[in-house]
Amino acid sequence: MEGVIERFDLDRDYSISRIIKGGWQLSEGHSEAVASDPVEDMAAFARAGITTFDCADIYTGVETLIGAFLRANRRADTRLDVKVHTKFVPDLDTLPGLQRTDVEGIVDRSLRRLGQERLDMVQFHWWDTAVPGYVETAGWLQALQRKGKIDRLSLTNFNTANTREMLEAGVGLTSSQVQYSLLDTRPSRDLAALCAQVGMHLLCYGVLAGGFLSERWHGAVDPQKDGAPLENRSLTKYRLIIEESGGWDAVQALLDDLARIGARHGVGIAAVASRWVLEQPRVAAVIIGARNTRHLGRYAELFRFRLDDQDQRDIEAVRAPMRVPAGDVFDLERDRSGPHGRIMKFNLNVK
C-alpha cells in the first residue's frame, strides 16, 4: 500500500487513525450481504494502519463481531493498538422513562459484546431532543466514566445548541460524530466553531454521500429519474441530501471537478472528496463504510496529497451555486414528519 495512514491525537494519551472503519454496513439489518470474513477483514484494516473502529449498540451483531476481532488481536504475536468507538443510542420509545439502571445495563451489554473491561469511547445519541432527559442521561454516562466503565465520552448527531447545553452542564466531551461532506457542510455553520472553543473534534461520516461522490456515479443517469427505488437505505438517505444540495446535475458538475483535481494528483474522486473533509477545521478523522477489503489499498491515497489553493478555488467555484442543507447538524433527520426523518428507524435495540 502506498502512503501511510495518518494518526490524530484527540488528547495527549488518546490517538486514533484518521480513517476510521465504520461498522453500520456490517449490521444484520443492512440490506447488502457481506461476502468476506468480517473478523479477518478487521485484522487486515488494522495491519494497514486503520486501527480505529466505529460501531453502535444498535448495529445488530457488530459489537459481537468486533469483540471476536479484539480477542484474536489479544492472542496475536504482534498486538495492534486498536480503539473501538461504540455508541449509546436508547430507543425513541424508551426516552421518556429512561432510568440510570437502563443506561448502565446497555453500557454493560456493550462491554460484554466487545469483551472489554472499559469502553474506549461511547458516543451518545438522543433521537428526539424535544423529549427532556438527554442532559441528565449524559450525566449518568459521565458517572459510568468515573466508575471506570468508559474512557472517553462523546456525542453523535447533536446540534450546536444541544451540545453547548451539555457542556454548560459540566459534561466533559471529546468529540462529536457528524455527517459532513461536500454535499452537507452543516457542521461548518456553528458546531465546528464551538468545538474549537472547547477543544472538541469532529469524526465525520457520510463523506462520500453513500458512494455518490465516487467514480461509480460520475456521468451516470440519476438512479431515481424514473422513480425506481434505490438498492439500500444508505443510497436513499444520501439521494435526499443530493436534492437538498442542488440536485443531480449539480452533483455531476461537482464530480466533473473532483475528477479533474484527482487526475492532477493521481488519485480518485473519493480520495479528493475525503481529503476535502479531512482538511476542514476541527476534523480529526473520516469514517469509511467498508463492507470488505476490496478498496483497502486505496485508502492511503488520502495522505499522499493535499489540496492546494487552486484545488480549493476550483471546488468552491462549483459549490458556490449549490445549497447547504437546511438547519444545524441532524435537524432535518430529527424531524420525523419530513422526508429525512421518515426513512429513519428509531427503535433498534436488540435485547
XYZ file of C-alpha atoms in Angstrom, residues 51-323:
273
model
C -6.768 0.881 13.796
C -9.904 2.711 14.889
C -13.320 1.065 14.509
C -16.780 2.581 14.809
C -19.867 0.642 15.875
C -23.008 1.023 17.987
C -25.227 -0.843 20.387
C -27.958 -0.665 17.706
C -25.831 -2.109 14.865
C -27.113 -5.647 15.253
C -24.265 -8.117 15.607
C -21.430 -5.630 15.011
C -20.189 -5.207 18.598
C -20.024 -9.005 18.818
C -18.017 -9.230 15.571
C -15.572 -6.586 16.778
C -15.334 -8.412 20.093
C -14.218 -11.530 18.221
C -11.572 -9.492 16.416
C -10.356 -7.955 19.700
C -9.953 -11.407 21.243
C -7.953 -12.562 18.230
C -5.843 -9.397 18.412
C -5.036 -10.054 22.078
C -3.803 -13.551 21.142
C -1.700 -12.343 18.213
C 2.094 -12.314 18.417
C 2.102 -8.659 17.342
C -0.772 -6.978 19.148
C -2.120 -3.925 17.346
C -3.117 -0.753 19.212
C -6.826 -0.703 18.373
C -9.506 1.737 19.512
C -13.228 0.940 19.309
C -15.804 3.739 19.325
C -19.269 2.450 20.114
C -22.497 4.360 20.697
C -25.206 4.574 23.306
C -28.497 5.029 21.429
C -31.596 4.430 23.542
C -34.728 3.672 21.543
C -37.083 6.565 20.831
C -39.930 4.816 22.646
C -37.846 4.450 25.825
C -36.699 8.074 26.133
C -39.474 9.375 28.426
C -38.932 6.647 31.013
C -35.197 6.035 30.723
C -33.561 5.287 34.082
C -29.979 5.299 35.315
C -30.096 1.493 35.580
C -31.152 1.249 31.921
C -28.119 3.273 30.883
C -25.708 1.141 32.876
C -27.362 -2.021 31.580
C -26.782 -1.014 27.951
C -23.179 0.012 28.653
C -22.601 -3.326 30.409
C -24.050 -5.119 27.390
C -21.573 -3.328 25.108
C -18.739 -4.313 27.446
C -19.796 -7.981 27.239
C -20.212 -7.939 23.474
C -16.849 -6.284 22.893
C -15.104 -8.253 25.631
C -13.603 -5.096 27.133
C -13.097 -4.058 30.721
C -13.540 -0.423 29.718
C -15.117 1.005 26.559
C -12.639 3.171 24.647
C -15.307 5.671 23.615
C -19.070 5.916 23.959
C -20.816 8.309 21.583
C -24.218 9.350 22.913
C -27.260 9.956 20.710
C -30.790 11.025 21.653
C -33.398 10.708 18.909
C -35.763 13.495 19.956
C -34.372 16.464 21.879
C -37.937 17.698 22.440
C -38.106 14.842 24.961
C -36.302 16.010 28.118
C -33.644 13.918 29.778
C -30.635 13.931 27.478
C -28.538 16.178 29.738
C -29.334 14.012 32.767
C -28.575 10.880 30.746
C -25.219 12.313 29.658
C -24.519 12.866 33.353
C -25.271 9.203 34.051
C -22.820 8.224 31.316
C -20.257 10.538 32.897
C -20.794 8.747 36.208
C -20.051 5.442 34.457
C -16.914 7.065 33.066
C -15.806 7.956 36.603
C -16.622 4.383 37.594
C -14.113 3.134 35.030
C -16.517 1.614 32.509
C -15.920 4.292 29.839
C -12.689 6.004 28.832
C -13.907 8.808 26.533
C -17.404 10.242 26.303
C -18.569 11.876 23.077
C -21.699 12.729 21.105
C -23.184 11.794 17.789
C -25.772 13.802 15.839
C -26.369 16.532 18.407
C -26.693 20.057 17.070
C -24.721 23.025 18.368
C -27.277 24.265 20.898
C -27.761 20.850 22.497
C -24.004 20.239 22.559
C -23.465 23.570 24.302
C -26.217 22.717 26.778
C -24.406 19.567 27.855
C -21.044 21.291 28.055
C -22.533 24.024 30.232
C -23.949 21.306 32.493
C -20.391 20.107 33.098
C -20.343 17.061 30.827
C -16.830 16.514 29.503
C -16.861 15.621 25.792
C -14.054 14.516 23.484
C -15.649 14.613 20.043
C -18.843 14.757 18.035
C -19.640 12.326 15.233
C -21.495 14.114 12.456
C -22.395 13.850 8.791
C -20.008 16.042 6.794
C -19.288 16.113 3.074
C -19.028 18.395 0.065
C -22.813 17.998 -0.173
C -23.515 18.565 3.517
C -21.481 21.245 5.249
C -23.896 21.848 8.125
C -21.165 21.264 10.778
C -19.298 24.324 9.455
C -22.201 26.629 10.331
C -21.726 26.654 14.118
C -20.651 23.299 15.549
C -17.040 23.456 14.347
C -16.624 26.862 15.985
C -18.000 25.551 19.292
C -15.627 22.587 19.090
C -12.717 24.985 18.588
C -13.731 26.917 21.702
C -13.816 23.857 23.952
C -11.178 21.588 22.421
C -13.532 19.043 20.837
C -13.061 17.487 17.401
C -15.296 16.108 14.678
C -15.422 12.492 13.494
C -17.165 12.546 10.148
C -19.372 10.027 8.401
C -21.108 10.296 5.029
C -18.024 11.897 3.473
C -18.748 10.096 0.185
C -22.531 10.505 0.494
C -23.134 6.782 0.469
C -20.826 6.348 -2.532
C -22.416 9.045 -4.704
C -19.131 11.006 -4.544
C -17.166 8.401 -6.475
C -16.399 7.210 -9.993
C -19.355 4.843 -9.889
C -21.829 7.721 -10.250
C -19.706 10.088 -12.371
C -21.588 10.596 -15.633
C -24.361 8.249 -14.539
C -28.073 8.769 -15.030
C -29.974 9.785 -11.921
C -30.979 6.443 -10.344
C -34.332 7.936 -9.364
C -35.059 9.505 -12.741
C -37.892 7.054 -13.347
C -38.920 6.813 -9.708
C -37.152 3.474 -9.210
C -36.342 2.528 -5.613
C -32.695 2.629 -4.598
C -30.915 -0.554 -3.583
C -30.342 0.283 0.086
C -31.219 2.755 2.834
C -27.833 4.444 2.598
C -28.381 5.474 -1.022
C -31.932 6.573 -0.199
C -30.643 8.750 2.631
C -27.935 10.442 0.593
C -30.071 10.876 -2.506
C -32.218 13.117 -0.292
C -29.102 15.091 0.624
C -28.323 15.460 -3.082
C -31.744 17.012 -3.581
C -31.142 19.369 -0.633
C -27.784 20.462 -2.050
C -28.909 21.255 -5.586
C -29.951 18.125 -7.439
C -28.386 15.549 -9.727
C -26.986 17.976 -12.319
C -25.205 19.980 -9.610
C -23.624 16.817 -8.237
C -22.473 15.800 -11.708
C -20.751 19.184 -12.094
C -19.053 18.597 -8.730
C -17.959 15.104 -9.782
C -16.507 16.538 -13.011
C -14.435 18.946 -10.931
C -13.310 16.309 -8.429
C -12.256 14.032 -11.292
C -10.100 16.812 -12.783
C -8.488 17.530 -9.424
C -7.937 13.838 -8.797
C -6.246 13.451 -12.177
C -3.806 16.240 -11.266
C -2.839 14.390 -8.101
C -3.057 10.860 -9.443
C -5.936 9.850 -7.152
C -9.620 9.094 -7.500
C -12.755 11.146 -6.871
C -13.365 9.515 -3.483
C -9.880 10.468 -2.288
C -10.411 14.125 -3.230
C -13.843 14.249 -1.552
C -12.478 12.631 1.608
C -9.367 14.819 1.629
C -11.559 17.929 1.472
C -13.362 16.862 4.645
C -10.104 15.972 6.424
C -8.825 19.489 5.762
C -11.846 21.227 7.320
C -11.439 22.916 10.728
C -11.693 20.597 13.760
C -11.983 17.420 11.693
C -9.935 14.636 13.272
C -10.976 11.679 11.116
C -13.322 10.378 8.455
C -15.364 7.195 8.805
C -15.437 4.900 5.796
C -18.220 2.348 5.467
C -16.291 -0.604 4.094
C -18.050 -3.987 3.978
C -14.840 -5.750 2.920
C -11.207 -5.130 1.976
C -11.832 -4.521 -1.722
C -10.718 -0.869 -1.598
C -8.267 -1.200 1.290
C -5.255 -0.491 -0.905
C -6.675 2.888 -1.935
C -7.334 4.471 1.465
C -3.739 5.595 1.976
C -4.181 7.787 -1.138
C -5.715 10.367 1.194
C -2.309 11.010 2.749
C -0.223 11.182 -0.436
C -1.501 14.636 -1.380
C -3.093 17.800 -0.078
C -5.495 20.131 -1.814
C -3.626 23.215 -2.984
C -5.020 26.727 -3.344
C -6.082 26.132 -6.942
C -7.894 22.941 -5.957
C -9.758 24.805 -3.231
C -10.749 27.624 -5.594
C -11.996 25.140 -8.173
C -14.072 23.261 -5.615
C -15.558 26.427 -4.136
C -16.459 27.735 -7.598
C -18.512 24.603 -8.269
C -20.020 24.584 -4.786
C -20.961 28.285 -4.847
C -24.352 27.819 -6.581
C -25.149 24.724 -4.518
C -27.246 24.852 -1.364
